[in-house]
Amino acid sequence: MASLDASLAKPIAKEAPRRRALGVSGVFLPRLLAGLAIVLVWEASVRAFLPAYVAKPSTVLLAIPKTVVDAAFLAATADTLGAVAQGLGIAVVIGTLVGLVIGRSPTADRMLRHYVNGFYAVPMIVILPLLSLWFGYTSATRLATIVYAAIFSIVVNVSDGARAVPREYMEVARSFRAQRLRGLFEIVLPAATPYFLAGIRLAAGRALIGAVVAEFFTAIGGLGYFILFMSRTFRHDEAFVGVALLAAFGVGVDVFVAWCTRRFLPWYRRDERSA
Amino acid sequence: MDAIASPSVPDVKGASGAGVRIRVRGLAKRYGALEVFRSIDLDVGDCEILSIVGPSGCGKTTLLRCIDGLIPVDEGEIWVNGTRVTQPIAGMAMVFQHFGLFPWKTVYGNVAYGLKMAGASKAEIAERVPHFIAMVGLKGFENAYPYQISGGMQQRCGLARALAVEPSVLLMDEPFAAVDAQTREILQFELLRIWEQRPTTMLFVTHSIEEAVLMGDRVIVLKGRPSSIAETIVVDLPRPRTRETLREPRFAALREHVWSTLLSEARRAEFEVGGGL
């Protein structure tokens, strides 16, 4: 039997307890206090200065029970989130492939870099009239807007990640005679996963904005249109329930990505010694 | 040189009995205007360990990477197992200075990597990986990630990954340079133990003279700018080599010999800053 390192005697540290050391009160309490403060300031200023029909937290809260069972609201929500999921899916697949190629091929980088950065900088709102000319006032326009809004953050992040893969990993892959394509998917992709997740985080937010903006423009229904319609008919409380849902989606994506990072990338940010 | 320099027909199985595993002829490498080394000739026999020492920046790691086929050479030829090396070939595996483990793979996944790339079946991997994990003393750590284990254990994992493809030629690139002194000593004797168990041809690059003498059947000293082989020292210490070997007078004499060769070179280099003629 082999003789072992002295350090072998030390058990592998389970890191979970340290992460939770702050505990519920340490994380949750400040969060709750900040939320309460925002709500109170909002409530007080509306009551003090504005007419009664302007939405305030108390009336929005009261509107939640009847809005969330409203068939129109549910259909609009399903419509929008479905489109966002679909568009995000397309953007993730295509964006990841394009990002990997740009990140690993200097030729592709030279060819595409400025275009990607250019399109990334163009606000989706100026593209929308063009898209609606091409696709009409249909859900295809919304889908195209979502893909456009989401794809470039993924391309930019994945290509950055693919470029940043340590040279040593690529040498190990070559030394063990990995084919180029396998190296791309088995070394570059996992090594770039943290960047990929950061890209998804940005892309999800932008996709949602894209969906809502498209719905504002084309009146094809969905949550954005619901919010617009409600506020134009002076049902601000209902409109704000829709807004709150959008905000919750943003938080949800963040929480989901953070959970994915912990669950699937236990090595991330703890690999300084092995890098 | 003599007839063996003939490039087209490498005399792989030497008439001497022991086959020549690695044959290097007239090797030169340049990075732009910087000439790293020139006219390197090497023959490494079957199951021989050849140590390569030299001062920092003498190009010993570059030489090893050339032999592995990772980087192209400017002049000369490399033959391994009768195959002209222009890119990494089967039957050869490298152990990297900074381990080169993939942080998203467990010990098991890292050790399996080379086998997977070589096209081994699932059953073959499941059979061989635990064997090599046990051989390097990592049993029980199969599911640990590299960040969870010490540097010494990480290099054990790197060694297991290389051994798992059952190479006939093992390239060691300063494998113990990145671990602390005690671990280094432990790993040196571990490697010797594993080698006794399963001898392979080994090229062992190090900047430690002691390590070079302890490991090698021969030690070559690289020197000069560009560097070339200054001296080849035959290490006539018996095997198996153990901690006892370190106390033998012959070991001390050999170490001194290599050291004086290196020292004269290091002195000369020191007063030659800016690259004299």
Coordinates of C-alpha atoms in Angstrom, one line a residue:
Chain A
M1 CA 0.0 0.0 0.0
A2 CA 1.2 3.5 -0.7
S3 CA 2.5 5.8 1.9
L4 CA 0.3 8.9 2.0
D5 CA 0.9 12.6 2.2
A6 CA 0.7 14.1 5.6
S7 CA -2.1 16.2 4.4
L8 CA -4.1 13.1 3.5
A9 CA -5.0 12.7 7.1
K10 CA -7.1 15.9 7.0
P11 CA -10.6 15.1 6.0
I12 CA -12.1 16.9 3.0
A13 CA -13.8 20.0 4.3
K14 CA -17.5 20.2 3.8
E15 CA -18.0 23.8 2.8
A16 CA -21.7 24.1 3.1
P17 CA -21.8 25.1 6.8
R18 CA -19.6 28.1 6.3
R19 CA -21.7 29.4 3.5
R20 CA -24.8 29.3 5.7
A21 CA -22.9 30.7 8.7
L22 CA -24.6 34.1 8.1
G23 CA -27.9 32.3 8.8
V24 CA -31.5 33.3 8.2
S25 CA -31.3 36.4 10.3
G26 CA -28.1 37.6 8.7
V27 CA -29.3 37.4 5.1
F28 CA -33.0 37.7 5.4
L29 CA -33.4 40.5 7.9
P30 CA -31.6 43.2 6.0
R31 CA -33.4 42.2 2.8
L32 CA -36.7 42.4 4.5
L33 CA -36.0 45.7 6.1
A34 CA -34.9 47.3 2.8
G35 CA -38.0 46.0 1.1
L36 CA -40.2 47.3 3.9
A37 CA -38.5 50.8 3.7
I38 CA -39.1 51.0 -0.1
V39 CA -42.8 50.0 0.4
L40 CA -43.3 52.5 3.2
V41 CA -41.8 55.4 1.3
W42 CA -43.9 54.5 -1.7
E43 CA -47.1 54.2 0.3
A44 CA -46.6 57.4 2.2
S45 CA -45.7 59.6 -0.8
V46 CA -48.6 58.3 -2.9
R47 CA -51.0 58.9 0.0
A48 CA -49.6 62.4 0.7
F49 CA -49.3 63.8 -2.8
L50 CA -51.3 61.8 -5.4
P51 CA -55.0 61.0 -6.3
A52 CA -56.6 57.9 -4.9
Y53 CA -56.5 55.9 -8.2
V54 CA -52.7 55.9 -8.3
A55 CA -51.4 52.5 -7.3
K56 CA -49.8 52.1 -3.9
P57 CA -48.5 49.0 -2.1
S58 CA -51.7 48.5 0.0
T59 CA -54.0 48.6 -3.0
V60 CA -51.7 46.5 -5.2
L61 CA -51.6 44.0 -2.4
L62 CA -55.4 43.9 -2.3
A63 CA -55.5 43.5 -6.1
I64 CA -53.2 40.4 -6.1
P65 CA -55.8 37.8 -5.1
K66 CA -58.3 38.6 -7.8
T67 CA -55.6 39.3 -10.5
V68 CA -53.8 36.0 -10.1
V69 CA -56.9 34.0 -10.7
D70 CA -58.0 36.2 -13.6
A71 CA -57.9 34.0 -16.7
A72 CA -56.7 36.9 -18.9
F73 CA -53.8 37.6 -16.6
L74 CA -52.8 33.9 -16.4
A75 CA -53.0 33.5 -20.2
A76 CA -51.0 36.6 -20.7
T77 CA -48.3 35.4 -18.2
A78 CA -48.1 32.0 -19.8
D79 CA -47.9 33.6 -23.2
T80 CA -45.0 35.9 -22.3
L81 CA -43.0 33.5 -20.2
G82 CA -43.5 30.7 -22.8
A83 CA -42.1 33.1 -25.5
V84 CA -39.2 34.1 -23.2
A85 CA -38.3 30.5 -22.5
Q86 CA -38.5 29.6 -26.2
G87 CA -36.5 32.6 -27.3
L88 CA -33.9 32.2 -24.6
G89 CA -33.5 28.5 -25.6
I90 CA -32.8 29.5 -29.2
A91 CA -30.4 32.3 -28.0
V92 CA -28.5 29.9 -25.7
V93 CA -27.9 27.2 -28.3
I94 CA -26.9 29.5 -31.1
G95 CA -25.2 32.0 -28.9
T96 CA -23.1 29.4 -27.2
L97 CA -22.0 27.8 -30.5
V98 CA -21.1 31.2 -32.0
G99 CA -19.4 32.3 -28.8
L100 CA -17.2 29.1 -28.6
V101 CA -16.1 29.6 -32.2
I102 CA -15.3 33.3 -31.8
G103 CA -13.5 32.5 -28.5
R104 CA -11.3 29.8 -29.9
S105 CA -10.7 30.8 -33.5
P106 CA -8.7 34.0 -34.1
T107 CA -10.1 34.1 -37.7
A108 CA -13.7 33.9 -36.5
D109 CA -12.9 36.5 -33.9
R110 CA -11.4 38.9 -36.5
M111 CA -14.4 38.4 -38.7
L112 CA -17.2 38.7 -36.2
R113 CA -16.1 40.6 -33.2
H114 CA -17.0 44.1 -34.2
Y115 CA -20.4 43.0 -35.6
V116 CA -21.3 41.2 -32.4
N117 CA -20.3 44.2 -30.3
G118 CA -22.1 46.5 -32.6
F119 CA -25.4 44.6 -32.5
Y120 CA -24.9 44.1 -28.7
A121 CA -24.9 47.9 -28.3
V122 CA -27.9 48.6 -30.6
P123 CA -31.0 49.0 -28.4
M124 CA -33.6 46.4 -29.2
I125 CA -36.2 49.2 -29.4
V126 CA -34.8 50.5 -32.6
I127 CA -34.7 47.1 -34.2
L128 CA -38.3 46.4 -33.3
P129 CA -39.9 48.4 -36.1
L130 CA -37.8 46.6 -38.6
L131 CA -38.6 43.2 -37.1
S132 CA -42.3 44.0 -37.2
L133 CA -42.0 44.9 -40.8
W134 CA -40.4 41.6 -41.6
F135 CA -42.6 39.4 -39.3
G136 CA -45.8 41.4 -39.1
Y137 CA -47.7 42.1 -35.9
T138 CA -47.4 38.5 -34.8
S139 CA -45.8 36.5 -32.1
A140 CA -42.9 35.8 -34.5
T141 CA -41.9 39.4 -34.1
R142 CA -41.8 39.0 -30.3
L143 CA -39.8 35.8 -30.6
A144 CA -37.3 37.5 -32.9
T145 CA -37.0 40.4 -30.5
I146 CA -36.4 38.1 -27.6
V147 CA -33.7 36.2 -29.5
Y148 CA -32.1 39.4 -30.6
A149 CA -32.2 40.8 -27.1
A150 CA -30.7 37.7 -25.5
I151 CA -28.2 36.3 -27.9
F152 CA -25.4 38.8 -27.9
S153 CA -24.9 38.7 -24.1
I154 CA -24.4 35.0 -24.4
V155 CA -22.1 35.3 -27.4
V156 CA -20.0 38.0 -25.7
N157 CA -19.8 36.1 -22.4
V158 CA -19.2 32.6 -23.9
S159 CA -16.5 34.0 -26.2
D160 CA -14.8 35.7 -23.3
G161 CA -14.9 32.5 -21.3
A162 CA -13.6 30.4 -24.2
R163 CA -10.7 32.8 -24.7
A164 CA -9.9 32.7 -21.0
V165 CA -9.4 28.9 -20.8
P166 CA -5.9 28.3 -19.3
R167 CA -3.5 27.2 -22.0
E168 CA -2.5 24.3 -19.8
Y169 CA -5.9 22.7 -20.1
M170 CA -5.7 22.8 -23.9
E171 CA -2.2 21.3 -23.7
V172 CA -3.4 18.5 -21.6
A173 CA -6.2 17.8 -24.1
R174 CA -3.8 17.9 -27.0
S175 CA -1.2 15.7 -25.2
F176 CA -3.9 13.1 -24.6
R177 CA -4.8 13.5 -28.3
A178 CA -8.3 14.9 -27.9
Q179 CA -9.9 15.8 -31.2
R180 CA -10.4 19.5 -31.7
L181 CA -14.2 19.3 -31.5
R182 CA -14.1 17.2 -28.4
G183 CA -11.7 19.7 -26.9
L184 CA -14.2 22.4 -27.7
F185 CA -17.1 20.8 -25.9
E186 CA -15.3 18.8 -23.2
I187 CA -12.7 21.4 -22.1
V188 CA -13.6 24.8 -23.4
L189 CA -17.3 24.6 -22.6
P190 CA -16.9 23.4 -19.0
A191 CA -14.1 25.8 -18.4
A192 CA -16.3 28.6 -19.7
T193 CA -19.4 27.6 -17.7
P194 CA -19.1 30.4 -15.2
Y195 CA -19.0 32.9 -18.0
F196 CA -21.9 31.1 -19.7
L197 CA -24.0 31.3 -16.5
A198 CA -23.2 35.0 -16.2
G199 CA -24.3 35.4 -19.8
I200 CA -27.6 33.6 -19.2
R201 CA -28.3 35.9 -16.2
L202 CA -27.9 39.0 -18.4
A203 CA -29.7 37.4 -21.3
A204 CA -32.8 36.4 -19.3
G205 CA -33.3 39.9 -18.1
R206 CA -32.8 41.3 -21.6
A207 CA -35.1 38.6 -23.1
L208 CA -37.9 39.6 -20.7
I209 CA -37.5 43.3 -21.6
G210 CA -37.5 42.3 -25.3
A211 CA -40.7 40.4 -24.8
V212 CA -42.5 43.2 -23.0
V213 CA -41.2 45.9 -25.5
A214 CA -42.5 43.8 -28.4
E215 CA -45.8 43.4 -26.8
F216 CA -46.1 47.1 -26.1
F217 CA -45.4 47.7 -29.8
T218 CA -47.4 45.1 -31.5
A219 CA -50.3 44.6 -29.2
I220 CA -50.2 40.8 -29.7
G221 CA -51.1 40.1 -26.0
G222 CA -49.0 38.8 -23.2
L223 CA -48.0 40.3 -19.9
G224 CA -46.6 43.5 -21.4
Y225 CA -49.8 44.2 -23.2
F226 CA -51.7 43.3 -20.1
I227 CA -49.8 45.9 -18.1
L228 CA -50.2 48.5 -20.9
F229 CA -53.9 47.8 -21.2
M230 CA -54.5 48.0 -17.4
S231 CA -52.7 51.2 -17.0
R232 CA -54.5 52.8 -19.9
T233 CA -57.8 51.9 -18.4
F234 CA -56.8 53.3 -15.0
R235 CA -56.5 49.9 -13.3
H236 CA -53.0 50.7 -12.0
D237 CA -53.2 48.2 -9.2
E238 CA -53.7 45.3 -11.6
A239 CA -51.0 46.7 -13.8
F240 CA -48.6 46.7 -10.9
V241 CA -49.3 43.1 -10.1
G242 CA -48.0 42.4 -13.6
V243 CA -44.9 44.6 -13.0
A244 CA -44.3 42.8 -9.7
L245 CA -44.4 39.5 -11.5
L246 CA -41.8 40.7 -14.0
A247 CA -39.6 41.8 -11.1
A248 CA -40.1 38.4 -9.4
F249 CA -39.0 36.7 -12.6
G250 CA -35.8 38.7 -12.6
V251 CA -35.1 37.7 -9.0
G252 CA -36.1 34.1 -9.8
V253 CA -33.6 33.8 -12.6
D254 CA -30.8 35.2 -10.4
V255 CA -31.7 32.7 -7.6
F256 CA -31.9 29.9 -10.1
V257 CA -28.5 30.6 -11.7
A258 CA -26.9 30.9 -8.3
W259 CA -28.4 27.6 -7.3
C260 CA -27.1 26.0 -10.6
T261 CA -23.6 27.4 -9.8
R262 CA -23.6 25.7 -6.4
R263 CA -25.2 22.5 -7.6
F264 CA -23.3 21.9 -10.9
L265 CA -20.1 23.9 -10.4
P266 CA -18.9 23.0 -6.9
W267 CA -15.3 23.7 -8.1
Y268 CA -16.0 27.2 -9.2
R269 CA -14.0 29.9 -7.3
R270 CA -12.4 27.2 -5.2
D271 CA -9.9 26.0 -7.7
E272 CA -7.2 28.6 -7.2
R273 CA -4.8 25.9 -6.0
S274 CA -5.3 23.6 -9.0
A275 CA -5.3 26.3 -11.6
Chain B
M1 CA 27.2 12.1 -36.2
D2 CA 27.3 8.5 -37.3
A3 CA 25.0 6.3 -39.4
I4 CA 22.1 6.4 -36.9
A5 CA 21.5 10.0 -37.9
S6 CA 20.0 8.7 -41.1
P7 CA 16.5 10.3 -40.9
S8 CA 14.5 7.9 -43.0
V9 CA 15.1 4.6 -41.3
P10 CA 15.2 4.8 -37.5
D11 CA 16.9 1.9 -36.0
V12 CA 14.3 1.4 -33.3
K13 CA 15.3 -2.0 -31.9
G14 CA 18.9 -1.3 -31.3
A15 CA 21.4 -4.2 -31.9
S16 CA 22.4 -3.8 -28.3
G17 CA 19.3 -5.7 -27.2
A18 CA 17.4 -3.1 -25.3
G19 CA 15.2 -1.2 -27.8
V20 CA 15.6 2.5 -28.2
R21 CA 12.3 4.2 -27.2
I22 CA 13.2 7.8 -27.9
R23 CA 15.6 9.0 -30.5
V24 CA 16.3 12.7 -31.0
R25 CA 18.6 13.9 -33.7
G26 CA 19.9 17.4 -34.3
L27 CA 17.0 19.1 -32.6
A28 CA 16.8 22.9 -32.6
K29 CA 14.1 25.3 -31.4
R30 CA 13.8 29.0 -31.9
Y31 CA 11.3 31.6 -30.8
G32 CA 11.8 34.3 -33.3
A33 CA 15.4 35.5 -32.8
L34 CA 15.8 33.7 -29.6
E35 CA 17.4 30.3 -30.1
V36 CA 16.4 28.1 -27.2
F37 CA 18.5 25.0 -27.9
R38 CA 20.4 23.5 -30.8
S39 CA 21.9 20.2 -31.9
I40 CA 20.3 18.0 -29.2
D41 CA 20.9 14.3 -29.8
L42 CA 19.3 11.8 -27.4
D43 CA 18.7 8.1 -27.2
V44 CA 16.6 6.7 -24.4
G45 CA 16.4 3.0 -24.1
D46 CA 13.5 0.8 -23.0
C47 CA 12.6 1.3 -19.4
E48 CA 15.5 3.8 -18.9
I49 CA 15.0 6.9 -16.9
L50 CA 16.8 9.9 -18.3
S51 CA 17.0 13.0 -16.2
I52 CA 17.4 16.4 -17.8
V53 CA 18.8 19.2 -15.6
G54 CA 19.7 22.7 -16.4
P55 CA 19.5 26.2 -15.1
S56 CA 16.1 28.0 -15.3
G57 CA 15.2 29.1 -18.8
C58 CA 17.6 26.6 -20.4
G59 CA 14.7 25.1 -22.4
K60 CA 14.3 21.8 -20.7
T61 CA 10.6 22.1 -20.6
T62 CA 10.5 23.3 -24.2
L63 CA 12.5 20.2 -25.1
L64 CA 10.0 18.0 -23.4
R65 CA 7.1 19.7 -25.0
C66 CA 8.7 19.2 -28.4
I67 CA 9.2 15.5 -27.7
D68 CA 5.6 15.2 -26.7
G69 CA 4.7 16.8 -30.1
L70 CA 2.9 19.7 -28.4
I71 CA 5.1 22.3 -30.2
P72 CA 6.9 22.1 -33.5
V73 CA 10.7 22.0 -33.8
D74 CA 12.7 24.1 -36.2
E75 CA 15.4 21.6 -37.0
G76 CA 16.0 17.9 -36.4
E77 CA 13.8 14.9 -35.8
I78 CA 12.2 13.1 -33.0
W79 CA 11.3 9.4 -33.1
V80 CA 9.3 7.7 -30.4
N81 CA 8.6 3.9 -30.7
G82 CA 9.6 4.1 -34.3
T83 CA 7.1 6.9 -35.1
R84 CA 8.3 10.3 -36.2
V85 CA 6.7 12.8 -33.8
T86 CA 5.1 15.9 -35.3
Q87 CA 2.1 15.8 -32.9
P88 CA 1.2 13.9 -29.8
I89 CA 1.2 10.2 -30.4
A90 CA -0.3 7.2 -28.6
G91 CA 2.0 5.3 -26.2
M92 CA 3.4 8.5 -24.7
A93 CA 1.9 10.5 -21.8
M94 CA 3.0 13.6 -19.9
V95 CA 2.8 14.6 -16.3
F96 CA 2.5 18.4 -16.1
Q97 CA 4.3 20.8 -13.8
H98 CA 1.1 22.5 -12.6
F99 CA -0.7 19.2 -12.6
G100 CA -3.1 20.2 -15.5
L101 CA -6.1 18.7 -13.8
F102 CA -9.5 19.8 -14.9
P103 CA -11.2 21.5 -11.9
W104 CA -14.7 20.4 -13.0
K105 CA -13.8 16.7 -13.0
T106 CA -13.3 14.6 -9.9
V107 CA -10.2 12.5 -9.3
Y108 CA -12.0 9.6 -11.1
G109 CA -13.0 11.8 -14.0
N110 CA -9.5 13.2 -14.4
V111 CA -7.8 9.8 -14.3
A112 CA -10.3 8.5 -16.8
Y113 CA -9.7 11.4 -19.2
G114 CA -6.7 10.0 -21.1
L115 CA -8.4 6.6 -21.4
K116 CA -11.6 8.3 -22.7
M117 CA -9.6 10.2 -25.3
A118 CA -7.8 7.0 -26.3
G119 CA -11.3 5.5 -27.1
A120 CA -11.4 3.0 -24.2
S121 CA -14.8 1.4 -23.6
K122 CA -16.8 2.2 -20.5
A123 CA -16.0 -1.3 -19.1
E124 CA -12.3 -0.8 -19.7
I125 CA -12.4 2.6 -17.9
A126 CA -14.4 1.2 -15.0
E127 CA -11.8 -1.6 -14.6
R128 CA -8.6 0.4 -15.0
V129 CA -9.2 3.7 -13.4
P130 CA -9.7 2.3 -9.8
H131 CA -6.5 0.3 -10.3
F132 CA -4.4 3.3 -11.1
I133 CA -6.1 5.5 -8.4
A134 CA -5.1 2.8 -5.9
M135 CA -1.6 2.6 -7.4
V136 CA -0.9 6.3 -6.6
G137 CA -2.5 6.0 -3.2
L138 CA -5.6 8.0 -3.8
K139 CA -8.1 5.2 -2.9
G140 CA -11.1 6.8 -1.2
F141 CA -10.7 10.1 -3.0
E142 CA -12.3 9.1 -6.3
N143 CA -15.1 11.6 -5.9
A144 CA -13.0 14.5 -4.6
Y145 CA -12.5 17.5 -6.8
P146 CA -9.0 18.9 -7.3
Y147 CA -9.7 21.9 -5.1
Q148 CA -10.5 19.5 -2.2
I149 CA -7.2 17.8 -2.2
S150 CA -3.6 18.9 -1.5
G151 CA -1.0 19.7 -4.2
G152 CA 0.7 16.4 -3.6
M153 CA -2.5 14.5 -4.1
Q154 CA -3.3 16.5 -7.2
Q155 CA 0.0 15.4 -8.7
R156 CA -0.7 11.8 -7.7
C157 CA -3.9 12.2 -9.7
G158 CA -1.9 13.7 -12.6
L159 CA 0.5 10.7 -12.5
A160 CA -2.4 8.2 -12.4
R161 CA -4.0 9.9 -15.4
A162 CA -0.7 9.5 -17.4
L163 CA -0.2 5.9 -16.2
A164 CA -3.7 4.9 -16.9
V165 CA -3.1 5.0 -20.7
E166 CA -0.3 2.5 -20.1
P167 CA 2.3 4.5 -22.0
S168 CA 5.6 3.0 -22.9
V169 CA 7.1 6.5 -22.6
L170 CA 6.4 8.8 -19.7
L171 CA 7.4 12.5 -19.9
M172 CA 7.7 14.2 -16.6
D173 CA 7.9 18.0 -16.7
E174 CA 9.2 19.1 -13.3
P175 CA 6.4 17.1 -11.7
F176 CA 7.3 17.9 -8.1
A177 CA 8.3 21.5 -8.5
A178 CA 5.0 22.9 -7.4
V179 CA 4.7 20.9 -4.1
D180 CA 6.3 21.5 -0.8
A181 CA 9.7 20.0 0.2
Q182 CA 8.4 17.0 2.3
T183 CA 5.7 16.1 -0.1
R184 CA 8.3 16.3 -2.9
E185 CA 10.4 13.7 -1.2
I186 CA 7.5 11.4 -0.5
L187 CA 6.4 11.6 -4.1
Q188 CA 9.9 10.9 -5.4
F189 CA 10.0 7.6 -3.6
E190 CA 6.4 6.9 -4.6
L191 CA 7.3 7.4 -8.2
L192 CA 10.4 5.1 -7.8
R193 CA 8.2 2.5 -6.2
I194 CA 5.6 2.7 -9.0
W195 CA 8.4 2.5 -11.6
E196 CA 9.8 -0.7 -10.0
Q197 CA 6.3 -2.1 -10.1
R198 CA 5.7 -1.1 -13.7
P199 CA 8.9 0.1 -15.4
T200 CA 8.6 2.5 -18.4
T201 CA 10.9 4.7 -20.3
M202 CA 10.9 8.0 -18.6
L203 CA 12.2 11.5 -19.4
F204 CA 12.5 13.4 -16.2
V205 CA 12.9 17.1 -16.4
T206 CA 13.9 18.8 -13.1
H207 CA 16.0 21.7 -11.8
S208 CA 16.8 19.7 -8.7
I209 CA 20.2 18.0 -9.1
E210 CA 19.5 15.6 -6.2
E211 CA 16.2 14.6 -7.9
A212 CA 17.9 14.1 -11.2
V213 CA 20.5 11.8 -9.7
L214 CA 18.0 9.9 -7.6
M215 CA 15.7 9.2 -10.5
G216 CA 17.9 8.8 -13.5
D217 CA 19.9 6.0 -15.0
R218 CA 21.7 8.9 -16.8
V219 CA 21.6 12.6 -16.2
I220 CA 22.1 15.1 -19.0
V221 CA 23.1 18.6 -18.3
L222 CA 21.9 21.4 -20.6
K223 CA 24.0 24.5 -20.8
G224 CA 24.8 27.5 -22.9
R225 CA 22.7 30.0 -24.8
P226 CA 21.3 28.5 -26.9
S227 CA 21.6 25.5 -24.8
S228 CA 23.0 22.1 -25.8
I229 CA 24.0 19.0 -23.9
A230 CA 27.1 19.8 -21.9
E231 CA 27.6 16.4 -20.3
T232 CA 25.9 13.0 -19.9
I233 CA 26.5 11.4 -16.5
V234 CA 25.9 7.7 -16.0
V235 CA 24.3 7.1 -12.6
D236 CA 25.6 3.7 -11.6
L237 CA 23.6 3.5 -8.4
P238 CA 21.8 0.2 -7.9
R239 CA 18.0 -0.1 -8.0
P240 CA 15.6 -0.2 -6.3
R241 CA 16.6 3.2 -5.0
T242 CA 15.3 4.2 -1.6
R243 CA 16.0 6.7 1.1
E244 CA 19.2 4.7 1.8
T245 CA 20.5 5.7 -1.6
L246 CA 20.6 9.4 -0.5
R247 CA 23.2 8.4 2.1
E248 CA 25.6 6.5 -0.2
P249 CA 28.9 8.2 -0.9
R250 CA 28.5 7.4 -4.5
F251 CA 25.3 9.4 -4.6
A252 CA 27.0 12.4 -3.0
A253 CA 29.9 12.1 -5.5
L254 CA 27.5 12.0 -8.5
R255 CA 25.5 14.9 -7.1
E256 CA 28.7 16.9 -6.7
H257 CA 29.8 16.1 -10.2
V258 CA 26.5 17.3 -11.7
W259 CA 26.6 20.3 -9.5
S260 CA 30.1 21.4 -10.6
T261 CA 29.1 21.0 -14.2
L262 CA 26.0 23.2 -13.6
L263 CA 27.9 25.6 -11.4
S264 CA 30.6 26.4 -14.0
E265 CA 27.8 27.0 -16.4
A266 CA 25.8 29.1 -14.0
R267 CA 28.9 31.2 -13.2
R268 CA 29.6 31.8 -16.8
A269 CA 26.0 32.7 -17.5
E270 CA 25.9 35.1 -14.6
F271 CA 28.8 37.2 -16.0
E272 CA 27.4 37.0 -19.5
V273 CA 24.3 39.1 -19.0
G274 CA 23.1 40.5 -22.2
G275 CA 24.4 37.5 -24.1
G276 CA 28.1 37.6 -24.7
L277 CA 29.9 35.7 -27.4

